[in-house]
Amino acid sequence: MRFDMNLLSGQERYKILASSIVPRPIAWITSLSADGIRNAAPFSFFNMMGNSPPTVAIGLMPQAGQLKDTAANILATGEFVINLVDEPNAQAMNLTCIDAPSDVDEIDLAGLSVAPSDTIAPPRISTAPVSMECRMLTSIATGPLQTIIVGEVTMVHIRDDFVLDAGRCYIDTTRLGLIARMHGSGGYLRSGDYFQIDRPVWKDYDGKNRKSS
């Protein structure tokens, strides 16, 4: 079956992409408006894009024909925190999806505990297993009120119980218990089903290949 994206509506294109590109990590973003109003909201169009500088990208889509508060805040201040989501925080994260008026503080609404960031103004969610302080590098308008934010990570907070060896930057990734976004309006995935495939090395692969030929 082929789907010509030029012939589909925006909602139909969303269904095709969001149902196929899974699982997706969740960026639970905390930000501040220019007037200092706090905001928290989750986004699953998100990933790491590089390490020099440490770079992340987030796709922000409009809501009810206008910029979401998170997008407006980042574009106005250039600062935000990406908090990663584990299962104990799932319900609170989901509550911050609510279509609240822009003057509502979702951090208070969801009863979240926050801590000051070290390098930027927006606070981080203290119960999150990982929080990344970010400054916007650039923004790319990809459609009417649809924006990609590219940010540089300036500070990372990881809860002590998930750090195996700080000197070697070894993190107990599987114990983070992060959840991921799936398809549908409320589909999520636990990260417990793990397997490993070692990356091949050409000199070993080529040697075996030559011997068998």
PDB file of C-alpha atoms in Angstrom:
ATOM      1  CA  MET A   1       0.000   0.000   0.000  1.00  0.00           C
ATOM      2  CA  ARG A   2       1.350   3.403  -0.971  1.00  0.00           C
ATOM      3  CA  PHE A   3       0.377   6.672   0.726  1.00  0.00           C
ATOM      4  CA  ASP A   4       0.980   9.822  -1.308  1.00  0.00           C
ATOM      5  CA  MET A   5       1.534  12.376   1.429  1.00  0.00           C
ATOM      6  CA  ASN A   6       0.669  15.233  -0.940  1.00  0.00           C
ATOM      7  CA  LEU A   7      -2.873  13.868  -1.262  1.00  0.00           C
ATOM      8  CA  LEU A   8      -3.536  13.374   2.456  1.00  0.00           C
ATOM      9  CA  SER A   9      -4.821  15.797   5.064  1.00  0.00           C
ATOM     10  CA  GLY A  10      -2.601  16.927   7.910  1.00  0.00           C
ATOM     11  CA  GLN A  11      -4.321  14.551  10.334  1.00  0.00           C
ATOM     12  CA  GLU A  12      -3.944  11.632   7.931  1.00  0.00           C
ATOM     13  CA  ARG A  13      -0.238  12.388   7.478  1.00  0.00           C
ATOM     14  CA  TYR A  14       0.120  12.537  11.247  1.00  0.00           C
ATOM     15  CA  LYS A  15      -1.484   9.096  11.609  1.00  0.00           C
ATOM     16  CA  ILE A  16       0.841   7.521   9.045  1.00  0.00           C
ATOM     17  CA  LEU A  17       4.021   8.973  10.533  1.00  0.00           C
ATOM     18  CA  ALA A  18       3.154   8.699  14.232  1.00  0.00           C
ATOM     19  CA  SER A  19       1.981   5.096  13.790  1.00  0.00           C
ATOM     20  CA  SER A  20       5.150   4.097  11.950  1.00  0.00           C
ATOM     21  CA  ILE A  21       7.954   5.991  13.687  1.00  0.00           C
ATOM     22  CA  VAL A  22       7.851   4.215  17.044  1.00  0.00           C
ATOM     23  CA  PRO A  23       8.834   4.021  19.813  1.00  0.00           C
ATOM     24  CA  ARG A  24       9.659   7.693  20.304  1.00  0.00           C
ATOM     25  CA  PRO A  25      11.445   9.148  23.357  1.00  0.00           C
ATOM     26  CA  ILE A  26       9.547  11.779  25.304  1.00  0.00           C
ATOM     27  CA  ALA A  27      10.917  15.246  26.004  1.00  0.00           C
ATOM     28  CA  TRP A  28       8.992  16.556  29.024  1.00  0.00           C
ATOM     29  CA  ILE A  29       9.859  20.207  28.565  1.00  0.00           C
ATOM     30  CA  THR A  30       9.829  22.843  31.275  1.00  0.00           C
ATOM     31  CA  SER A  31      10.059  26.459  30.167  1.00  0.00           C
ATOM     32  CA  LEU A  32       9.282  30.015  31.235  1.00  0.00           C
ATOM     33  CA  SER A  33       7.311  32.652  29.379  1.00  0.00           C
ATOM     34  CA  ALA A  34       8.757  36.127  28.932  1.00  0.00           C
ATOM     35  CA  ASP A  35       6.562  37.103  31.907  1.00  0.00           C
ATOM     36  CA  GLY A  36       7.939  34.289  34.061  1.00  0.00           C
ATOM     37  CA  ILE A  37       4.947  31.917  33.880  1.00  0.00           C
ATOM     38  CA  ARG A  38       6.100  28.308  34.206  1.00  0.00           C
ATOM     39  CA  ASN A  39       5.057  25.648  31.717  1.00  0.00           C
ATOM     40  CA  ALA A  40       5.505  21.892  31.466  1.00  0.00           C
ATOM     41  CA  ALA A  41       4.464  19.788  28.477  1.00  0.00           C
ATOM     42  CA  PRO A  42       5.578  16.526  26.802  1.00  0.00           C
ATOM     43  CA  PHE A  43       6.718  16.153  23.182  1.00  0.00           C
ATOM     44  CA  SER A  44       7.630  12.936  21.409  1.00  0.00           C
ATOM     45  CA  PHE A  45       9.017  14.408  18.177  1.00  0.00           C
ATOM     46  CA  PHE A  46      12.428  14.538  19.850  1.00  0.00           C
ATOM     47  CA  ASN A  47      15.923  13.065  19.744  1.00  0.00           C
ATOM     48  CA  MET A  48      19.682  13.595  20.052  1.00  0.00           C
ATOM     49  CA  MET A  49      21.332  15.049  16.945  1.00  0.00           C
ATOM     50  CA  GLY A  50      25.038  15.257  17.824  1.00  0.00           C
ATOM     51  CA  ASN A  51      27.644  15.580  20.574  1.00  0.00           C
ATOM     52  CA  SER A  52      29.971  18.439  19.557  1.00  0.00           C
ATOM     53  CA  PRO A  53      28.182  20.532  20.614  1.00  0.00           C
ATOM     54  CA  PRO A  54      25.704  18.256  22.414  1.00  0.00           C
ATOM     55  CA  THR A  55      22.631  18.841  20.283  1.00  0.00           C
ATOM     56  CA  VAL A  56      18.959  17.910  20.522  1.00  0.00           C
ATOM     57  CA  ALA A  57      16.000  18.642  18.268  1.00  0.00           C
ATOM     58  CA  ILE A  58      12.297  18.882  19.055  1.00  0.00           C
ATOM     59  CA  GLY A  59       9.395  19.153  16.660  1.00  0.00           C
ATOM     60  CA  LEU A  60       6.667  21.483  17.964  1.00  0.00           C
ATOM     61  CA  MET A  61       3.263  21.489  16.295  1.00  0.00           C
ATOM     62  CA  PRO A  62       0.493  24.082  16.682  1.00  0.00           C
ATOM     63  CA  GLN A  63      -2.561  23.672  18.889  1.00  0.00           C
ATOM     64  CA  ALA A  64      -5.941  25.208  18.066  1.00  0.00           C
ATOM     65  CA  GLY A  65      -4.341  27.274  15.319  1.00  0.00           C
ATOM     66  CA  GLN A  66      -1.671  28.925  17.430  1.00  0.00           C
ATOM     67  CA  LEU A  67       1.764  28.275  18.860  1.00  0.00           C
ATOM     68  CA  LYS A  68       1.817  26.020  21.887  1.00  0.00           C
ATOM     69  CA  ASP A  69       3.026  27.695  25.060  1.00  0.00           C
ATOM     70  CA  THR A  70       6.265  25.692  24.994  1.00  0.00           C
ATOM     71  CA  ALA A  71       7.125  26.864  21.482  1.00  0.00           C
ATOM     72  CA  ALA A  72       6.255  30.472  22.292  1.00  0.00           C
ATOM     73  CA  ASN A  73       8.338  30.342  25.479  1.00  0.00           C
ATOM     74  CA  ILE A  74      11.424  28.857  23.823  1.00  0.00           C
ATOM     75  CA  LEU A  75      11.269  31.275  20.908  1.00  0.00           C
ATOM     76  CA  ALA A  76      10.929  34.187  23.348  1.00  0.00           C
ATOM     77  CA  THR A  77      13.614  33.204  25.869  1.00  0.00           C
ATOM     78  CA  GLY A  78      15.843  30.665  24.097  1.00  0.00           C
ATOM     79  CA  GLU A  79      15.913  28.408  27.179  1.00  0.00           C
ATOM     80  CA  PHE A  80      14.264  25.118  28.162  1.00  0.00           C
ATOM     81  CA  VAL A  81      14.796  21.893  30.111  1.00  0.00           C
ATOM     82  CA  ILE A  82      14.207  18.439  28.656  1.00  0.00           C
ATOM     83  CA  ASN A  83      13.159  16.069  31.439  1.00  0.00           C
ATOM     84  CA  LEU A  84      12.999  12.379  30.529  1.00  0.00           C
ATOM     85  CA  VAL A  85       9.982  10.385  31.701  1.00  0.00           C
ATOM     86  CA  ASP A  86       9.972   7.182  33.725  1.00  0.00           C
ATOM     87  CA  GLU A  87       6.858   5.189  34.586  1.00  0.00           C
ATOM     88  CA  PRO A  88       6.358   6.680  38.095  1.00  0.00           C
ATOM     89  CA  ASN A  89       6.047  10.107  36.409  1.00  0.00           C
ATOM     90  CA  ALA A  90       3.773   8.935  33.587  1.00  0.00           C
ATOM     91  CA  GLN A  91       0.476  10.120  35.076  1.00  0.00           C
ATOM     92  CA  ALA A  92       1.845  13.554  35.965  1.00  0.00           C
ATOM     93  CA  MET A  93       3.372  13.858  32.501  1.00  0.00           C
ATOM     94  CA  ASN A  94       0.029  12.966  30.953  1.00  0.00           C
ATOM     95  CA  LEU A  95      -1.748  15.626  33.021  1.00  0.00           C
ATOM     96  CA  THR A  96       0.580  18.280  31.627  1.00  0.00           C
ATOM     97  CA  CYS A  97      -0.756  17.418  28.135  1.00  0.00           C
ATOM     98  CA  ILE A  98      -3.957  19.203  29.109  1.00  0.00           C
ATOM     99  CA  ASP A  99      -5.161  22.073  26.928  1.00  0.00           C
ATOM    100  CA  ALA A 100      -4.985  24.575  29.777  1.00  0.00           C
ATOM    101  CA  PRO A 101      -5.034  28.364  29.211  1.00  0.00           C
ATOM    102  CA  SER A 102      -1.613  29.941  28.778  1.00  0.00           C
ATOM    103  CA  ASP A 103      -1.719  31.535  32.228  1.00  0.00           C
ATOM    104  CA  VAL A 104      -2.011  28.128  33.961  1.00  0.00           C
ATOM    105  CA  ASP A 105       1.141  26.749  35.608  1.00  0.00           C
ATOM    106  CA  GLU A 106       1.123  23.039  34.684  1.00  0.00           C
ATOM    107  CA  ILE A 107       3.880  22.396  37.227  1.00  0.00           C
ATOM    108  CA  ASP A 108       1.487  23.399  40.012  1.00  0.00           C
ATOM    109  CA  LEU A 109      -1.437  21.686  38.290  1.00  0.00           C
ATOM    110  CA  ALA A 110       0.363  18.336  38.227  1.00  0.00           C
ATOM    111  CA  GLY A 111       1.898  18.786  41.694  1.00  0.00           C
ATOM    112  CA  LEU A 112       5.441  18.479  40.342  1.00  0.00           C
ATOM    113  CA  SER A 113       8.544  18.994  42.454  1.00  0.00           C
ATOM    114  CA  VAL A 114      11.111  21.189  40.746  1.00  0.00           C
ATOM    115  CA  ALA A 115      14.672  22.288  41.392  1.00  0.00           C
ATOM    116  CA  PRO A 116      16.641  25.264  40.062  1.00  0.00           C
ATOM    117  CA  SER A 117      18.668  24.771  36.916  1.00  0.00           C
ATOM    118  CA  ASP A 118      22.380  25.626  36.972  1.00  0.00           C
ATOM    119  CA  THR A 119      22.820  27.425  33.644  1.00  0.00           C
ATOM    120  CA  ILE A 120      19.351  28.641  32.614  1.00  0.00           C
ATOM    121  CA  ALA A 121      16.237  30.141  34.211  1.00  0.00           C
ATOM    122  CA  PRO A 122      13.559  27.428  33.706  1.00  0.00           C
ATOM    123  CA  PRO A 123      13.438  24.871  36.522  1.00  0.00           C
ATOM    124  CA  ARG A 124      13.938  21.139  36.103  1.00  0.00           C
ATOM    125  CA  ILE A 125      11.601  18.418  37.356  1.00  0.00           C
ATOM    126  CA  SER A 126      13.441  16.971  40.350  1.00  0.00           C
ATOM    127  CA  THR A 127      11.752  13.547  40.185  1.00  0.00           C
ATOM    128  CA  ALA A 128      12.781  12.967  36.570  1.00  0.00           C
ATOM    129  CA  PRO A 129      15.583  10.407  36.185  1.00  0.00           C
ATOM    130  CA  VAL A 130      17.372  12.695  33.699  1.00  0.00           C
ATOM    131  CA  SER A 131      17.076  16.440  33.055  1.00  0.00           C
ATOM    132  CA  MET A 132      18.929  18.360  30.351  1.00  0.00           C
ATOM    133  CA  GLU A 133      19.325  22.135  30.508  1.00  0.00           C
ATOM    134  CA  CYS A 134      19.246  23.539  26.970  1.00  0.00           C
ATOM    135  CA  ARG A 135      19.755  26.767  25.060  1.00  0.00           C
ATOM    136  CA  MET A 136      18.260  27.221  21.618  1.00  0.00           C
ATOM    137  CA  LEU A 137      20.780  27.164  18.780  1.00  0.00           C
ATOM    138  CA  THR A 138      18.269  27.817  16.022  1.00  0.00           C
ATOM    139  CA  SER A 139      14.652  27.339  15.022  1.00  0.00           C
ATOM    140  CA  ILE A 140      13.320  26.159  11.669  1.00  0.00           C
ATOM    141  CA  ALA A 141       9.777  26.945  10.557  1.00  0.00           C
ATOM    142  CA  THR A 142       8.619  23.872   8.621  1.00  0.00           C
ATOM    143  CA  GLY A 143       5.005  24.920   8.182  1.00  0.00           C
ATOM    144  CA  PRO A 144       2.330  27.272   9.516  1.00  0.00           C
ATOM    145  CA  LEU A 145       3.192  27.498  13.216  1.00  0.00           C
ATOM    146  CA  GLN A 146       5.126  24.201  12.934  1.00  0.00           C
ATOM    147  CA  THR A 147       8.660  24.593  14.254  1.00  0.00           C
ATOM    148  CA  ILE A 148      11.776  22.544  14.849  1.00  0.00           C
ATOM    149  CA  ILE A 149      13.822  23.751  17.798  1.00  0.00           C
ATOM    150  CA  VAL A 150      17.499  22.817  17.784  1.00  0.00           C
ATOM    151  CA  GLY A 151      19.138  23.212  21.178  1.00  0.00           C
ATOM    152  CA  GLU A 152      22.515  22.803  22.829  1.00  0.00           C
ATOM    153  CA  VAL A 153      22.602  20.842  26.085  1.00  0.00           C
ATOM    154  CA  THR A 154      24.518  22.880  28.661  1.00  0.00           C
ATOM    155  CA  MET A 155      24.039  20.722  31.773  1.00  0.00           C
ATOM    156  CA  VAL A 156      22.733  17.214  32.450  1.00  0.00           C
ATOM    157  CA  HIS A 157      21.335  16.057  35.787  1.00  0.00           C
ATOM    158  CA  ILE A 158      21.109  12.281  36.338  1.00  0.00           C
ATOM    159  CA  ARG A 159      19.842  10.855  39.605  1.00  0.00           C
ATOM    160  CA  ASP A 160      22.731   9.369  41.601  1.00  0.00           C
ATOM    161  CA  ASP A 161      21.202   5.888  41.804  1.00  0.00           C
ATOM    162  CA  PHE A 162      21.399   5.567  38.009  1.00  0.00           C
ATOM    163  CA  VAL A 163      25.098   6.509  37.701  1.00  0.00           C
ATOM    164  CA  LEU A 164      27.364   3.455  37.618  1.00  0.00           C
ATOM    165  CA  ASP A 165      30.702   5.242  37.214  1.00  0.00           C
ATOM    166  CA  ALA A 166      30.711   9.048  37.066  1.00  0.00           C
ATOM    167  CA  GLY A 167      34.361   9.249  36.004  1.00  0.00           C
ATOM    168  CA  ARG A 168      33.738   7.106  32.931  1.00  0.00           C
ATOM    169  CA  CYS A 169      30.221   8.465  32.330  1.00  0.00           C
ATOM    170  CA  TYR A 170      28.660   5.011  32.678  1.00  0.00           C
ATOM    171  CA  ILE A 171      24.893   5.217  33.183  1.00  0.00           C
ATOM    172  CA  ASP A 172      22.627   2.305  34.128  1.00  0.00           C
ATOM    173  CA  THR A 173      20.370   2.965  31.151  1.00  0.00           C
ATOM    174  CA  THR A 174      18.031  -0.005  31.557  1.00  0.00           C
ATOM    175  CA  ARG A 175      17.305   0.955  35.188  1.00  0.00           C
ATOM    176  CA  LEU A 176      16.164   4.436  34.156  1.00  0.00           C
ATOM    177  CA  GLY A 177      12.822   2.811  33.321  1.00  0.00           C
ATOM    178  CA  LEU A 178      12.009   5.347  30.629  1.00  0.00           C
ATOM    179  CA  ILE A 179       8.740   5.136  28.759  1.00  0.00           C
ATOM    180  CA  ALA A 180       8.287   5.874  25.066  1.00  0.00           C
ATOM    181  CA  ARG A 181       5.450   7.108  22.900  1.00  0.00           C
ATOM    182  CA  MET A 182       3.628   4.724  20.601  1.00  0.00           C
ATOM    183  CA  HIS A 183       0.704   5.242  18.219  1.00  0.00           C
ATOM    184  CA  GLY A 184      -2.822   6.316  19.135  1.00  0.00           C
ATOM    185  CA  SER A 185      -4.013   8.963  21.533  1.00  0.00           C
ATOM    186  CA  GLY A 186      -2.758   7.224  24.668  1.00  0.00           C
ATOM    187  CA  GLY A 187      -0.237   4.592  23.547  1.00  0.00           C
ATOM    188  CA  TYR A 188       3.012   4.230  25.503  1.00  0.00           C
ATOM    189  CA  LEU A 189       5.714   1.584  25.810  1.00  0.00           C
ATOM    190  CA  ARG A 190       7.841   0.416  28.709  1.00  0.00           C
ATOM    191  CA  SER A 191      11.551  -0.020  27.996  1.00  0.00           C
ATOM    192  CA  GLY A 192      12.052  -3.378  29.726  1.00  0.00           C
ATOM    193  CA  ASP A 193      12.380  -5.685  26.704  1.00  0.00           C
ATOM    194  CA  TYR A 194      16.067  -5.269  25.857  1.00  0.00           C
ATOM    195  CA  PHE A 195      18.355  -7.160  23.509  1.00  0.00           C
ATOM    196  CA  GLN A 196      21.797  -6.476  22.074  1.00  0.00           C
ATOM    197  CA  ILE A 197      23.381  -6.925  18.644  1.00  0.00           C
ATOM    198  CA  ASP A 198      27.096  -6.183  18.490  1.00  0.00           C
ATOM    199  CA  ARG A 199      28.236  -3.800  15.750  1.00  0.00           C
ATOM    200  CA  PRO A 200      30.319  -5.601  13.093  1.00  0.00           C
ATOM    201  CA  VAL A 201      33.990  -4.729  12.520  1.00  0.00           C
ATOM    202  CA  TRP A 202      35.049  -4.695   8.871  1.00  0.00           C
ATOM    203  CA  LYS A 203      38.415  -6.428   9.321  1.00  0.00           C
ATOM    204  CA  ASP A 204      36.728  -9.355  11.083  1.00  0.00           C
ATOM    205  CA  TYR A 205      33.793  -9.486   8.692  1.00  0.00           C
ATOM    206  CA  ASP A 206      35.958  -9.227   5.572  1.00  0.00           C
ATOM    207  CA  GLY A 207      38.367 -11.873   6.825  1.00  0.00           C
ATOM    208  CA  LYS A 208      35.584 -14.387   7.471  1.00  0.00           C
ATOM    209  CA  ASN A 209      34.005 -13.570   4.144  1.00  0.00           C
ATOM    210  CA  ARG A 210      37.253 -14.183   2.240  1.00  0.00           C
ATOM    211  CA  LYS A 211      37.873 -17.486   3.989  1.00  0.00           C
ATOM    212  CA  SER A 212      34.417 -18.808   3.146  1.00  0.00           C
ATOM    213  CA  SER A 213      34.612 -17.832  -0.535  1.00  0.00           C
TER     214      SER A 213
END
